[in-house]
Structures are given as C-alpha cells and as structure tokens.
Amino acid sequence: MMEAESPDQLIKRAQEQIYELQDTLEAILTSNVGPKGTKKFISASGELLTTLQLAREKVTQLKLGPVAITLGRSDGIAKFFAFSFLSEAKRPLREVLSKPFNGSGIYAIYYHGNGE
C-alpha cells in the first residue's frame, strides 16, 4: 500500500508540474499552432484554471477571485475595503500571531476588551 503524500510533498510536486507546464506553454506561444486539437486544449485549460484558482485559494486561505469595483470612485474604494474585511474570517489575536499574514491585502486589527 502506497503512503499518502504530506501537504508539503503535494505542494512541491505541484510546483514541479507547474514549472514543466509553463515551459510547454511557452513553447506553444513561440510555435505555429494549428487548429487541430485546440477545442480539447481550450476546454482542458479552462478546467485547469478553475482548479488552480481553487487550490491557490486553499493554500493562501484568501479569496482571490475578481471584485467588480472602480477604485477611482470613493464608493468603489469603500466596496473594496468592505469586501476585503468581510471575505476573511475573524480570528483572535493569539491565532494571528501563530499564523503570520500571508500575502498582500488589507488587514485590520480590532480590539474588544476592557482596557484601552
């Protein structure tokens, strides 16, 4: 019976496969690709993008999908901040200290207690 891979091993294996896929895709970009097989490629690559997005969100614990806002408008900026705050789970400070911030984003620390 085969032993299950650890999360670190899975991430390392996925990274290696991503690098190999990037090399192949770069070769496609520099070649004269014809229409043969493109429908299957388009379908499979769309499914892969969805799976990659879900895996990336799982690993980063962030929601990385698009947000329809216009940052040039004050109400758009307000929507951006509201979405950013509401899309993340609230956690006690002791938990935040044990799991450092991951990636760029908007972070807020709220205090709720008796002291100032």
PDB file of C-alpha atoms in Angstrom:
ATOM      1  CA  MET A   1       0.000   0.000   0.000  1.00  0.00           C
ATOM      2  CA  MET A   2       1.355   3.404  -1.011  1.00  0.00           C
ATOM      3  CA  GLU A   3       1.888   6.016   1.707  1.00  0.00           C
ATOM      4  CA  ALA A   4      -0.076   9.266   1.271  1.00  0.00           C
ATOM      5  CA  GLU A   5       1.943  12.358   0.460  1.00  0.00           C
ATOM      6  CA  SER A   6       2.227  15.100   3.060  1.00  0.00           C
ATOM      7  CA  PRO A   7       0.851  18.560   2.212  1.00  0.00           C
ATOM      8  CA  ASP A   8       4.435  19.826   1.733  1.00  0.00           C
ATOM      9  CA  GLN A   9       5.191  16.970  -0.670  1.00  0.00           C
ATOM     10  CA  LEU A  10       1.988  17.672  -2.605  1.00  0.00           C
ATOM     11  CA  ILE A  11       2.872  21.374  -2.923  1.00  0.00           C
ATOM     12  CA  LYS A  12       6.421  20.556  -4.063  1.00  0.00           C
ATOM     13  CA  ARG A  13       5.153  18.062  -6.666  1.00  0.00           C
ATOM     14  CA  ALA A  14       2.547  20.558  -7.915  1.00  0.00           C
ATOM     15  CA  GLN A  15       5.214  23.276  -8.220  1.00  0.00           C
ATOM     16  CA  GLU A  16       7.404  20.978 -10.305  1.00  0.00           C
ATOM     17  CA  GLN A  17       4.455  20.173 -12.575  1.00  0.00           C
ATOM     18  CA  ILE A  18       3.572  23.876 -12.881  1.00  0.00           C
ATOM     19  CA  TYR A  19       7.136  24.736 -13.947  1.00  0.00           C
ATOM     20  CA  GLU A  20       7.079  21.945 -16.535  1.00  0.00           C
ATOM     21  CA  LEU A  21       3.683  23.117 -17.810  1.00  0.00           C
ATOM     22  CA  GLN A  22       4.965  26.702 -18.051  1.00  0.00           C
ATOM     23  CA  ASP A  23       7.861  25.521 -20.222  1.00  0.00           C
ATOM     24  CA  THR A  24       5.471  23.644 -22.516  1.00  0.00           C
ATOM     25  CA  LEU A  25       3.093  26.613 -22.775  1.00  0.00           C
ATOM     26  CA  GLU A  26       5.958  28.982 -23.563  1.00  0.00           C
ATOM     27  CA  ALA A  27       6.945  26.611 -26.386  1.00  0.00           C
ATOM     28  CA  ILE A  28       3.361  26.755 -27.692  1.00  0.00           C
ATOM     29  CA  LEU A  29       3.464  30.559 -27.625  1.00  0.00           C
ATOM     30  CA  THR A  30       6.525  30.613 -29.863  1.00  0.00           C
ATOM     31  CA  SER A  31       5.290  27.998 -32.343  1.00  0.00           C
ATOM     32  CA  ASN A  32       2.767  27.952 -35.172  1.00  0.00           C
ATOM     33  CA  VAL A  33      -0.094  26.094 -33.512  1.00  0.00           C
ATOM     34  CA  GLY A  34      -2.803  24.897 -35.872  1.00  0.00           C
ATOM     35  CA  PRO A  35      -6.491  24.302 -35.159  1.00  0.00           C
ATOM     36  CA  LYS A  36      -6.123  20.521 -34.662  1.00  0.00           C
ATOM     37  CA  GLY A  37      -6.903  19.640 -31.049  1.00  0.00           C
ATOM     38  CA  THR A  38      -7.475  23.216 -29.931  1.00  0.00           C
ATOM     39  CA  LYS A  39     -11.057  22.641 -28.749  1.00  0.00           C
ATOM     40  CA  LYS A  40      -9.885  19.973 -26.302  1.00  0.00           C
ATOM     41  CA  PHE A  41      -6.966  22.177 -25.236  1.00  0.00           C
ATOM     42  CA  ILE A  42      -9.246  25.167 -24.622  1.00  0.00           C
ATOM     43  CA  SER A  43     -11.680  23.067 -22.588  1.00  0.00           C
ATOM     44  CA  ALA A  44      -8.973  21.354 -20.539  1.00  0.00           C
ATOM     45  CA  SER A  45      -7.058  24.579 -19.919  1.00  0.00           C
ATOM     46  CA  GLY A  46     -10.260  26.283 -18.696  1.00  0.00           C
ATOM     47  CA  GLU A  47     -10.874  23.460 -16.242  1.00  0.00           C
ATOM     48  CA  LEU A  48      -7.246  23.663 -15.128  1.00  0.00           C
ATOM     49  CA  LEU A  49      -7.544  27.405 -14.487  1.00  0.00           C
ATOM     50  CA  THR A  50     -10.549  26.794 -12.246  1.00  0.00           C
ATOM     51  CA  THR A  51      -8.748  24.046 -10.324  1.00  0.00           C
ATOM     52  CA  LEU A  52      -5.602  26.175  -9.986  1.00  0.00           C
ATOM     53  CA  GLN A  53      -7.658  29.087  -8.632  1.00  0.00           C
ATOM     54  CA  LEU A  54      -9.341  26.852  -6.043  1.00  0.00           C
ATOM     55  CA  ALA A  55      -6.035  25.254  -4.998  1.00  0.00           C
ATOM     56  CA  ARG A  56      -4.381  28.680  -4.749  1.00  0.00           C
ATOM     57  CA  GLU A  57      -7.189  29.963  -2.522  1.00  0.00           C
ATOM     58  CA  LYS A  58      -6.943  26.832  -0.363  1.00  0.00           C
ATOM     59  CA  VAL A  59      -3.187  27.236   0.093  1.00  0.00           C
ATOM     60  CA  THR A  60      -3.248  31.003   0.715  1.00  0.00           C
ATOM     61  CA  GLN A  61      -6.568  30.928   2.601  1.00  0.00           C
ATOM     62  CA  LEU A  62      -7.528  34.051   0.648  1.00  0.00           C
ATOM     63  CA  LYS A  63     -10.315  34.658  -1.812  1.00  0.00           C
ATOM     64  CA  LEU A  64      -8.538  35.696  -4.987  1.00  0.00           C
ATOM     65  CA  GLY A  65     -11.465  35.996  -7.367  1.00  0.00           C
ATOM     66  CA  PRO A  66     -12.420  39.201  -9.151  1.00  0.00           C
ATOM     67  CA  VAL A  67     -14.291  42.011  -7.424  1.00  0.00           C
ATOM     68  CA  ALA A  68     -16.298  44.331  -9.687  1.00  0.00           C
ATOM     69  CA  ILE A  69     -15.363  47.781  -8.377  1.00  0.00           C
ATOM     70  CA  THR A  70     -13.909  51.028  -9.669  1.00  0.00           C
ATOM     71  CA  LEU A  71     -11.123  52.207  -7.373  1.00  0.00           C
ATOM     72  CA  GLY A  72     -11.221  55.707  -8.896  1.00  0.00           C
ATOM     73  CA  ARG A  73     -14.516  56.355  -7.125  1.00  0.00           C
ATOM     74  CA  SER A  74     -14.888  56.734  -3.368  1.00  0.00           C
ATOM     75  CA  ASP A  75     -17.807  54.273  -3.245  1.00  0.00           C
ATOM     76  CA  GLY A  76     -15.657  51.761  -5.158  1.00  0.00           C
ATOM     77  CA  ILE A  77     -12.892  52.102  -2.578  1.00  0.00           C
ATOM     78  CA  ALA A  78     -15.458  51.608   0.195  1.00  0.00           C
ATOM     79  CA  LYS A  79     -16.750  48.443  -1.542  1.00  0.00           C
ATOM     80  CA  PHE A  80     -13.175  47.187  -1.878  1.00  0.00           C
ATOM     81  CA  PHE A  81     -12.483  47.634   1.842  1.00  0.00           C
ATOM     82  CA  ALA A  82     -15.841  46.146   2.836  1.00  0.00           C
ATOM     83  CA  PHE A  83     -15.321  43.113   0.575  1.00  0.00           C
ATOM     84  CA  SER A  84     -11.789  42.634   1.885  1.00  0.00           C
ATOM     85  CA  PHE A  85     -12.894  42.709   5.502  1.00  0.00           C
ATOM     86  CA  LEU A  86     -15.977  40.556   5.030  1.00  0.00           C
ATOM     87  CA  SER A  87     -14.253  37.893   2.918  1.00  0.00           C
ATOM     88  CA  GLU A  88     -11.828  36.955   5.688  1.00  0.00           C
ATOM     89  CA  ALA A  89     -12.719  35.026   8.817  1.00  0.00           C
ATOM     90  CA  LYS A  90     -12.287  36.898  12.095  1.00  0.00           C
ATOM     91  CA  ARG A  91      -9.636  35.374  14.348  1.00  0.00           C
ATOM     92  CA  PRO A  92      -8.343  36.013  17.874  1.00  0.00           C
ATOM     93  CA  LEU A  93      -5.017  37.864  18.020  1.00  0.00           C
ATOM     94  CA  ARG A  94      -3.265  34.857  19.601  1.00  0.00           C
ATOM     95  CA  GLU A  95      -4.163  32.838  16.489  1.00  0.00           C
ATOM     96  CA  VAL A  96      -2.904  35.575  14.168  1.00  0.00           C
ATOM     97  CA  LEU A  97       0.433  35.558  15.999  1.00  0.00           C
ATOM     98  CA  SER A  98       0.858  31.827  15.406  1.00  0.00           C
ATOM     99  CA  LYS A  99      -0.077  32.118  11.696  1.00  0.00           C
ATOM    100  CA  PRO A 100       1.654  35.129  10.103  1.00  0.00           C
ATOM    101  CA  PHE A 101      -0.021  37.269   7.488  1.00  0.00           C
ATOM    102  CA  ASN A 102       0.108  35.668   4.067  1.00  0.00           C
ATOM    103  CA  GLY A 103       0.404  37.862   1.001  1.00  0.00           C
ATOM    104  CA  SER A 104      -0.717  41.328   0.160  1.00  0.00           C
ATOM    105  CA  GLY A 105      -4.113  42.525   1.247  1.00  0.00           C
ATOM    106  CA  ILE A 106      -5.977  44.659   3.684  1.00  0.00           C
ATOM    107  CA  TYR A 107      -5.523  43.747   7.297  1.00  0.00           C
ATOM    108  CA  ALA A 108      -7.326  45.240  10.288  1.00  0.00           C
ATOM    109  CA  ILE A 109      -6.912  44.586  13.973  1.00  0.00           C
ATOM    110  CA  TYR A 110      -9.958  45.270  16.113  1.00  0.00           C
ATOM    111  CA  TYR A 111      -9.756  45.437  19.881  1.00  0.00           C
ATOM    112  CA  HIS A 112     -12.656  44.318  22.033  1.00  0.00           C
ATOM    113  CA  GLY A 113     -11.994  44.408  25.738  1.00  0.00           C
ATOM    114  CA  ASN A 114     -11.912  46.371  28.994  1.00  0.00           C
ATOM    115  CA  GLY A 115      -8.558  48.149  28.601  1.00  0.00           C
ATOM    116  CA  GLU A 116      -7.543  50.886  26.191  1.00  0.00           C
TER     117      GLU A 116
END
